[in-house]
Short mmCIF file of C-alpha atoms in Angstrom, two decimals:
data_model
loop_
_atom_site.label_atom_id
_atom_site.label_comp_id
_atom_site.label_asym_id
_atom_site.label_seq_id
_atom_site.Cartn_x
_atom_site.Cartn_y
_atom_site.Cartn_z
CA MET J 182 22.49 21.06 -19.75
CA THR J 183 21.39 23.70 -16.50
CA LEU J 184 20.27 22.53 -13.31
CA GLU J 185 16.54 23.16 -12.83
CA HIS J 186 16.22 24.20 -8.95
CA THR J 187 12.58 24.45 -8.82
CA ALA J 188 12.07 24.61 -4.87
CA THR J 189 13.63 26.44 -2.14
CA ILE J 190 15.35 24.97 0.76
CA ASP J 191 15.90 27.88 3.27
CA SER J 192 18.38 26.71 6.19
CA SER J 193 17.33 29.43 8.94
CA ALA J 194 14.09 27.31 10.21
CA GLN J 195 14.56 25.52 13.18
CA PRO J 196 10.71 23.69 13.49
CA GLY J 197 9.58 22.11 16.74
CA ILE J 198 8.18 18.75 16.73
CA GLY J 199 4.39 20.42 16.59
CA GLU J 200 5.50 20.91 12.89
CA LEU J 201 5.73 17.10 11.82
CA PHE J 202 1.50 17.20 13.19
CA THR J 203 0.74 19.65 10.62
CA PRO J 204 -1.78 18.36 7.50
CA PHE J 205 -0.48 17.63 4.15
CA SER J 206 -1.92 17.19 0.83
CA LEU J 207 -1.20 14.87 -1.83
CA GLY J 208 -3.22 16.20 -4.97
CA THR J 209 -6.51 15.21 -3.61
CA LEU J 210 -5.42 13.41 -0.72
CA THR J 211 -4.96 15.04 2.91
CA VAL J 212 -2.82 13.72 5.10
CA PRO J 213 -3.42 14.19 8.94
CA ASN J 214 0.43 14.57 9.59
CA ARG J 215 3.46 14.06 8.55
CA PHE J 216 4.40 10.98 9.51
CA VAL J 217 4.43 7.70 7.09
CA MET J 218 4.72 3.97 7.64
CA ALA J 219 8.06 2.92 5.64
CA PRO J 220 7.11 -0.33 3.62
CA MET J 221 8.27 -3.90 5.55
CA THR J 222 7.74 -7.18 3.98
CA ARG J 223 6.55 -9.42 6.34
CA GLU J 224 5.49 -12.28 4.38
CA PHE J 225 1.92 -13.14 6.87
CA SER J 226 -0.49 -13.24 3.93
CA PRO J 227 -0.88 -16.92 3.03
CA ASP J 228 -1.76 -17.64 -0.45
CA GLY J 229 -0.92 -14.11 -1.10
CA THR J 230 -3.80 -13.03 0.89
CA VAL J 231 -3.81 -10.53 3.54
CA THR J 232 -5.58 -11.89 7.13
CA ALA J 233 -7.44 -10.53 10.24
CA ASP J 234 -4.18 -10.05 11.70
CA VAL J 235 -2.31 -8.33 8.88
CA ALA J 236 -5.42 -6.00 9.11
CA GLY J 237 -4.77 -5.09 12.55
CA TYR J 238 -1.46 -4.45 12.04
CA TYR J 239 -2.03 -1.96 10.11
CA ALA J 240 -4.94 -0.21 11.83
CA ARG J 241 -2.97 -0.40 15.20
CA ARG J 242 -0.38 2.13 13.51
CA ALA J 243 -3.21 4.14 11.55
CA ALA J 244 -5.14 4.00 15.22
CA ALA J 245 -1.95 5.72 16.99
CA GLY J 246 -1.47 8.69 14.84
CA VAL J 247 0.40 7.57 11.43
CA GLY J 248 -0.90 9.86 8.80
CA LEU J 249 0.04 6.98 5.51
CA ILE J 250 0.94 3.36 5.71
CA ILE J 251 2.90 2.79 2.93
CA THR J 252 1.93 -1.28 3.03
CA GLU J 253 4.73 -3.65 2.48
CA GLY J 254 5.91 -4.77 -0.59
CA VAL J 255 2.47 -6.25 -3.31
CA TYR J 256 2.87 -8.79 -6.09
CA VAL J 257 0.86 -6.97 -9.42
CA SER J 258 1.81 -10.20 -11.71
CA GLU J 259 1.69 -14.22 -11.29
CA ASP J 260 5.41 -13.66 -11.62
CA SER J 261 6.59 -11.21 -9.59
CA GLY J 262 8.33 -12.53 -6.85
CA PRO J 263 8.90 -15.77 -5.31
CA SER J 264 7.08 -15.66 -1.71
CA THR J 265 3.52 -17.35 -1.74
CA ARG J 266 3.27 -15.28 1.76
CA VAL J 267 3.44 -12.01 0.24
CA PRO J 268 0.67 -9.99 -0.76
CA ARG J 269 -1.42 -9.36 -3.63
CA LEU J 270 -3.62 -7.18 -5.88
CA PHE J 271 -4.87 -10.11 -7.54
CA GLY J 272 -7.40 -12.82 -7.70
CA GLU J 273 -10.79 -12.48 -6.15
CA ALA J 274 -10.05 -13.66 -2.61
CA GLN J 275 -7.09 -11.48 -2.09
CA LEU J 276 -9.10 -7.98 -3.57
CA ALA J 277 -11.69 -8.54 -1.17
CA ALA J 278 -8.93 -8.82 1.77
CA TRP J 279 -7.37 -5.92 1.27
CA ARG J 280 -10.94 -4.04 0.58
CA ALA J 281 -11.77 -4.73 4.53
CA LEU J 282 -8.11 -4.57 5.30
CA VAL J 283 -8.71 -0.71 3.30
CA ALA J 284 -11.94 -0.23 5.56
CA GLU J 285 -10.47 -0.82 9.15
CA VAL J 286 -7.52 1.27 8.68
CA HIS J 287 -9.94 3.86 7.44
CA ALA J 288 -12.19 3.32 10.59
CA ALA J 289 -8.89 3.63 12.83
CA GLY J 290 -8.33 7.78 11.33
CA GLY J 291 -5.39 6.46 8.78
CA ARG J 292 -4.73 6.82 5.17
CA ILE J 293 -3.14 3.75 3.31
CA VAL J 294 -1.35 3.00 0.02
CA PRO J 295 0.09 -0.73 -1.61
CA GLN J 296 3.57 -0.61 -2.38
CA LEU J 297 3.29 -1.77 -6.07
CA TRP J 298 6.60 -4.70 -6.64
CA HIS J 299 8.13 -6.75 -9.47
CA LEU J 300 11.19 -8.06 -7.79
CA GLY J 301 12.74 -8.89 -11.88
CA ALA J 302 15.97 -10.68 -11.26
CA ALA J 303 16.01 -10.86 -8.15
CA ARG J 304 13.07 -13.32 -7.92
CA GLY J 305 15.50 -16.00 -8.29
CA ASP J 306 15.69 -19.07 -10.16
CA HIS J 307 13.59 -21.55 -7.73
CA ALA J 308 10.51 -19.63 -6.41
CA ASP J 309 7.97 -21.02 -3.84
CA PHE J 310 5.41 -18.54 -6.52
CA ASN J 311 4.33 -20.14 -9.86
CA PRO J 312 8.13 -21.72 -9.79
CA ASP J 313 7.21 -22.91 -13.84
CA LEU J 314 7.42 -19.74 -14.86
CA PRO J 315 10.78 -17.51 -15.43
CA SER J 316 11.99 -14.72 -14.08
CA LEU J 317 12.33 -11.48 -16.12
CA SER J 318 14.51 -8.47 -15.98
CA PRO J 319 16.26 -6.17 -18.38
CA SER J 320 19.17 -8.57 -19.10
CA GLY J 321 18.82 -11.42 -16.91
CA ILE J 322 21.55 -10.16 -14.35
CA ALA J 323 20.33 -9.73 -10.80
CA PRO J 324 21.76 -6.37 -8.39
CA ASN J 325 24.70 -8.66 -6.88
CA GLY J 326 25.66 -9.45 -11.06
CA ALA J 327 24.34 -12.86 -11.23
CA GLU J 328 22.74 -14.73 -13.54
CA ARG J 329 19.15 -14.85 -12.88
CA GLY J 330 16.15 -15.86 -15.44
CA ARG J 331 16.62 -14.04 -18.47
CA GLY J 332 16.16 -10.58 -20.10
CA ALA J 333 12.21 -9.99 -21.36
CA THR J 334 11.04 -9.54 -24.89
CA LEU J 335 9.23 -6.48 -25.63
CA GLU J 336 6.15 -7.94 -25.87
CA GLU J 337 6.64 -9.68 -21.64
CA LEU J 338 7.54 -5.70 -21.11
CA ALA J 339 4.46 -4.54 -22.03
CA ARG J 340 2.37 -7.45 -20.41
CA ILE J 341 4.04 -6.31 -17.01
CA ARG J 342 3.81 -3.24 -17.79
CA ASP J 343 0.40 -3.59 -18.03
CA ASP J 344 0.00 -5.57 -15.17
CA PHE J 345 1.58 -2.83 -13.15
CA ALA J 346 -1.80 -0.22 -14.36
CA ARG J 347 -4.02 -2.55 -13.71
CA ALA J 348 -3.04 -3.23 -10.37
CA ALA J 349 -3.40 0.31 -9.79
CA VAL J 350 -7.08 0.53 -10.59
CA ALA J 351 -7.39 -2.56 -8.58
CA ALA J 352 -5.91 -0.05 -5.85
CA LYS J 353 -8.41 2.14 -6.79
CA GLU J 354 -10.95 -0.07 -6.16
CA ALA J 355 -10.63 -1.29 -3.25
CA GLY J 356 -10.54 1.70 -1.48
CA PHE J 357 -6.64 2.61 -0.86
CA ASP J 358 -6.08 6.02 -1.17
CA GLY J 359 -3.03 6.40 -3.72
CA VAL J 360 -0.77 3.35 -4.86
CA GLU J 361 3.11 3.70 -4.62
CA LEU J 362 5.44 2.13 -7.40
CA HIS J 363 8.55 0.20 -5.55
CA GLY J 364 11.77 1.44 -8.42
CA ALA J 365 14.25 0.94 -5.97
CA HIS J 366 16.33 -1.29 -3.93
CA GLY J 367 17.69 -3.25 -6.99
CA TYR J 368 14.02 -4.61 -8.08
CA LEU J 369 12.74 -4.62 -11.68
CA LEU J 370 12.40 -1.00 -12.24
CA ASP J 371 15.18 0.41 -10.49
CA GLN J 372 17.84 -2.83 -13.04
CA PHE J 373 16.04 -0.94 -15.61
CA LEU J 374 16.91 2.31 -13.93
CA TRP J 375 21.08 1.33 -13.22
CA ALA J 376 23.32 0.36 -15.40
CA GLY J 377 24.99 -2.64 -13.61
CA THR J 378 21.42 -4.52 -14.05
CA ASN J 379 20.59 -3.11 -17.73
CA ARG J 380 22.68 -4.22 -20.31
CA ARG J 381 19.63 -4.48 -23.10
CA GLU J 382 20.77 -2.76 -26.66
CA ASP J 383 17.62 -1.94 -27.75
CA GLN J 384 15.05 0.95 -26.78
CA TYR J 385 15.48 0.14 -23.41
CA GLY J 386 19.06 0.36 -23.03
CA GLY J 387 22.37 2.25 -23.16
CA SER J 388 21.84 6.24 -21.89
CA LEU J 389 20.60 6.91 -18.57
CA GLU J 390 17.85 8.44 -20.89
CA ALA J 391 17.11 4.70 -22.73
CA ARG J 392 17.25 3.21 -18.94
CA LEU J 393 14.28 5.57 -18.06
CA ARG J 394 12.33 4.51 -21.07
CA PHE J 395 10.60 1.35 -19.76
CA PRO J 396 10.04 2.76 -15.70
CA ALA J 397 8.33 6.19 -17.40
CA GLU J 398 6.06 3.40 -19.52
CA VAL J 399 4.89 1.94 -16.39
CA VAL J 400 4.22 5.40 -15.11
CA ALA J 401 2.31 6.70 -17.97
CA ALA J 402 0.05 3.58 -17.93
CA VAL J 403 -0.54 3.83 -14.31
CA ARG J 404 -1.34 7.64 -14.28
CA ALA J 405 -3.42 6.90 -17.33
CA ALA J 406 -5.36 3.78 -15.58
CA VAL J 407 -6.22 5.74 -12.53
CA GLY J 408 -6.70 9.16 -14.15
CA PRO J 409 -5.35 12.88 -13.09
CA ASP J 410 -5.67 13.09 -9.74
CA PHE J 411 -4.93 9.70 -8.09
CA PRO J 412 -1.81 10.06 -6.21
CA VAL J 413 1.49 7.95 -7.52
CA VAL J 414 4.32 7.93 -5.47
CA PHE J 415 7.68 6.18 -6.96
CA ARG J 416 10.04 5.09 -4.38
CA PHE J 417 13.93 5.11 -6.06
CA SER J 418 17.13 4.60 -4.17
CA GLN J 419 20.77 4.74 -4.91
CA TRP J 420 22.25 2.14 -3.52
CA LYS J 421 20.84 -1.49 -4.14
CA SER J 422 20.57 -4.65 -1.95
CA GLY J 423 24.77 -5.39 -1.47
CA ASP J 424 25.92 -2.88 -3.23
CA TYR J 425 25.49 0.88 -1.03
CA GLY J 426 27.77 2.21 -3.61
CA ALA J 427 25.54 1.44 -5.99
CA ARG J 428 23.73 4.85 -8.36
CA ILE J 429 21.09 6.07 -10.74
CA ALA J 430 23.11 8.95 -10.96
CA GLU J 431 25.90 9.91 -10.26
CA THR J 432 25.58 14.05 -9.92
CA PRO J 433 22.06 16.13 -9.12
CA GLU J 434 22.24 16.88 -12.99
CA GLU J 435 21.28 12.96 -13.72
CA LEU J 436 19.01 12.80 -10.60
CA GLY J 437 17.41 15.54 -12.15
CA THR J 438 17.04 14.39 -15.91
CA VAL J 439 15.47 11.05 -13.93
CA LEU J 440 13.40 13.03 -11.37
CA ARG J 441 11.96 15.62 -14.48
CA THR J 442 11.31 12.49 -16.81
CA LEU J 443 9.37 10.44 -14.27
CA ALA J 444 7.13 13.49 -13.12
CA ASP J 445 6.34 14.56 -16.65
CA ALA J 446 4.97 10.65 -17.25
CA GLY J 447 2.75 10.82 -14.07
CA VAL J 448 4.57 10.81 -10.58
CA SER J 449 3.06 12.72 -8.13
CA ALA J 450 5.30 12.79 -5.34
CA PHE J 451 9.03 10.56 -4.59
CA HIS J 452 9.86 8.47 -2.26
CA PRO J 453 13.71 8.95 -2.03
CA SER J 454 15.13 5.58 0.12
CA THR J 455 18.61 5.91 1.65
CA ARG J 456 20.33 4.10 4.61
CA ARG J 457 20.82 6.73 6.81
CA HIS J 458 18.41 10.22 5.92
CA TRP J 459 20.69 12.29 7.69
CA GLU J 460 24.27 11.85 4.82
CA PRO J 461 24.52 13.85 2.27
CA ALA J 462 23.74 12.71 -1.37
CA PHE J 463 26.23 14.20 -3.72
CA PRO J 464 28.74 16.23 -0.83
CA GLU J 465 31.08 17.67 -3.75
CA PRO J 466 28.01 18.62 -6.57
CA ALA J 467 30.04 19.15 -9.09
CA ASP J 468 27.84 21.13 -11.33
CA ALA J 469 25.69 22.84 -8.63
CA ALA J 470 27.46 25.97 -6.31
CA GLY J 471 28.19 23.74 -3.63
CA GLY J 472 27.57 25.64 -0.22
CA GLU J 473 24.63 24.13 1.16
CA ASP J 474 23.79 21.72 -1.13
CA ALA J 475 27.00 20.21 -0.13
CA ARG J 476 24.80 19.16 2.93
CA LEU J 477 21.32 17.89 1.15
CA GLY J 478 20.13 14.55 1.73
CA LEU J 479 18.22 12.63 -1.12
CA ALA J 480 15.20 13.96 -0.28
CA GLY J 481 16.68 17.40 -0.02
CA TRP J 482 17.85 16.88 -3.41
CA THR J 483 14.91 15.71 -4.99
CA LYS J 484 12.88 18.30 -3.59
CA LYS J 485 15.10 20.88 -4.87
CA LEU J 486 15.34 18.87 -8.39
CA SER J 487 11.58 18.07 -8.86
CA GLY J 488 9.32 20.49 -6.65
CA LEU J 489 7.05 17.34 -5.86
CA PRO J 490 6.41 16.05 -2.83
CA VAL J 491 8.67 14.30 -0.61
CA ILE J 492 9.24 11.38 1.49
CA THR J 493 12.42 11.05 3.10
CA VAL J 494 13.57 8.24 5.11
CA GLY J 495 16.25 6.44 6.32
CA SER J 496 17.14 4.92 10.29
CA VAL J 497 14.49 7.80 11.86
CA GLY J 498 14.40 7.51 14.95
CA LEU J 499 17.40 4.86 15.42
CA ASP J 500 21.12 4.56 15.55
CA ASN J 501 21.70 2.27 12.91
CA GLU J 502 20.54 1.19 9.60
CA PHE J 503 18.15 -0.78 8.26
CA GLU J 504 21.07 -3.71 7.81
CA VAL J 505 22.55 -4.24 10.90
CA THR J 506 19.48 -5.39 12.82
CA TRP J 507 16.88 -6.67 10.31
CA GLN J 508 19.69 -9.11 8.30
CA GLU J 509 22.17 -9.29 11.06
CA GLY J 510 20.16 -9.17 13.97
CA GLY J 511 20.70 -7.59 17.53
CA ARG J 512 19.04 -4.31 19.26
CA SER J 513 18.80 -0.61 18.02
CA GLY J 514 18.98 2.15 20.15
CA VAL J 515 16.92 5.54 20.05
CA ARG J 516 18.19 8.23 18.12
CA GLY J 517 16.90 11.80 18.14
CA LEU J 518 15.28 13.93 16.32
CA GLY J 519 17.34 16.75 15.71
CA GLU J 520 18.96 16.21 12.59
CA LEU J 521 15.18 15.37 11.03
CA LEU J 522 13.93 18.53 12.04
CA ALA J 523 16.95 20.83 11.03
CA GLN J 524 15.99 18.81 7.56
CA PHE J 525 12.42 20.13 7.83
CA GLY J 526 12.89 23.07 8.92
CA ARG J 527 15.30 23.84 5.57
CA GLY J 528 12.40 22.35 3.58
CA GLU J 529 13.77 19.34 2.40
CA PHE J 530 10.88 17.03 2.44
CA ASP J 531 7.48 17.23 3.19
CA LEU J 532 7.05 13.52 4.78
CA VAL J 533 9.11 11.04 6.61
CA ALA J 534 8.78 7.71 6.73
CA VAL J 535 9.62 4.66 9.27
CA GLY J 536 9.76 1.81 9.32
CA ARG J 537 11.69 -0.13 11.84
CA VAL J 538 10.61 1.80 15.01
CA LEU J 539 7.25 1.45 14.25
CA LEU J 540 7.08 -2.14 13.73
CA SER J 541 8.67 -2.98 17.27
CA ASP J 542 6.49 0.16 18.64
CA PRO J 543 3.13 0.96 17.18
CA ALA J 544 2.85 3.67 19.26
CA TRP J 545 6.20 4.98 18.55
CA VAL J 546 3.85 8.71 16.87
CA ALA J 547 2.05 8.92 19.68
CA LYS J 548 4.45 8.94 22.21
CA VAL J 549 6.26 11.21 20.24
CA ARG J 550 3.58 13.53 19.78
CA GLU J 551 3.31 13.64 23.64
CA GLY J 552 7.31 13.58 24.26
CA ARG J 553 6.87 10.41 25.83
CA THR J 554 10.22 9.25 24.27
CA GLU J 555 11.49 7.42 27.06
CA GLU J 556 8.53 5.32 27.13
CA ILE J 557 9.47 4.06 23.11
CA ARG J 558 10.24 0.29 22.63
CA ALA J 559 13.52 -0.09 20.74
CA PHE J 560 13.78 -2.23 17.11
CA SER J 561 14.54 -5.79 17.98
CA ALA J 562 15.49 -8.45 15.03
CA GLU J 563 12.67 -10.60 17.19
CA ASP J 564 10.28 -7.99 16.17
CA ARG J 565 10.30 -9.75 12.60
CA LEU J 566 9.21 -12.32 13.97
CA HIS J 567 5.37 -11.61 14.56
CA LEU J 568 2.72 -8.57 13.96
CA SER J 569 2.94 -7.12 17.24
#
């Protein structure tokens, strides 16, 4: 198979920070600048209902200049995850609260999409939310290799597919500007993509093409439900929680297969999740010409192979990766944006997602724009405990 390089990566340009404050269009959605708030699970939504505090938390980031907000992961079904405090996109009270939140973000000048989330086997066997329901996944295998729940039947997979589509319609009706499908980090859709958690022997397991089938069916169902113009972002990753060496694609050629299949199913943009945006995804790409390609990050390869809009992410503005401060505690230092700007100048991405620095400092984007970087508040693990 020959790689289809559908986008050009230019190594000659080096833009200034102002270039990240230009508008960008995702289909019919115009984002006022290139900065995106990355999804981060907060669990401040009792009974799955976002509160006024959650609405204010997102609206403050929009008012301070974040172009696009991707919400924390949002459950699409009764068996999506274990927590009663993760927001849901079903239920009369839950949807009414979302409509109010979206209106507040729009009034602050922002754009917002929910991240549609099903944890699959990562839900575990002791859920607080609907504990009597089984945890379903491709093969009943958690990302760490342990047995969790059971493999879903074909009928259950069809129901889960339809749950994603219904959630996307609910998001559109609530006024959201698009949706993101969480296909990363070892959760349900990623469990199908990764051979380590997909041991099925039917049409949904085996070859890479077969493992792609269910995620592509979910994308196609969402696209059919929301229409041709509503943005549908797909987040994916190579790494899994607890396994940073995991890969769904060993080569650029395999990555091209993943991207083309999902794009053909209806994806509008990709959000490749990495721990460090500056690291090469394939330092020695066996199936490429080498040279400039060898330094491309996962976002750069995604842009090159798909030609679709791409959101980069991974320790932007910080001097250590997510797990060091989020899971282990401690404080991050501030990292410069020179490498990010160089990647942007080479055309490796269109939008940049920022996580922890926005959690601790709602005004981070405004401070960057105004050159007030010495005023940026670095992320601390304590910031997880409240909505700033």
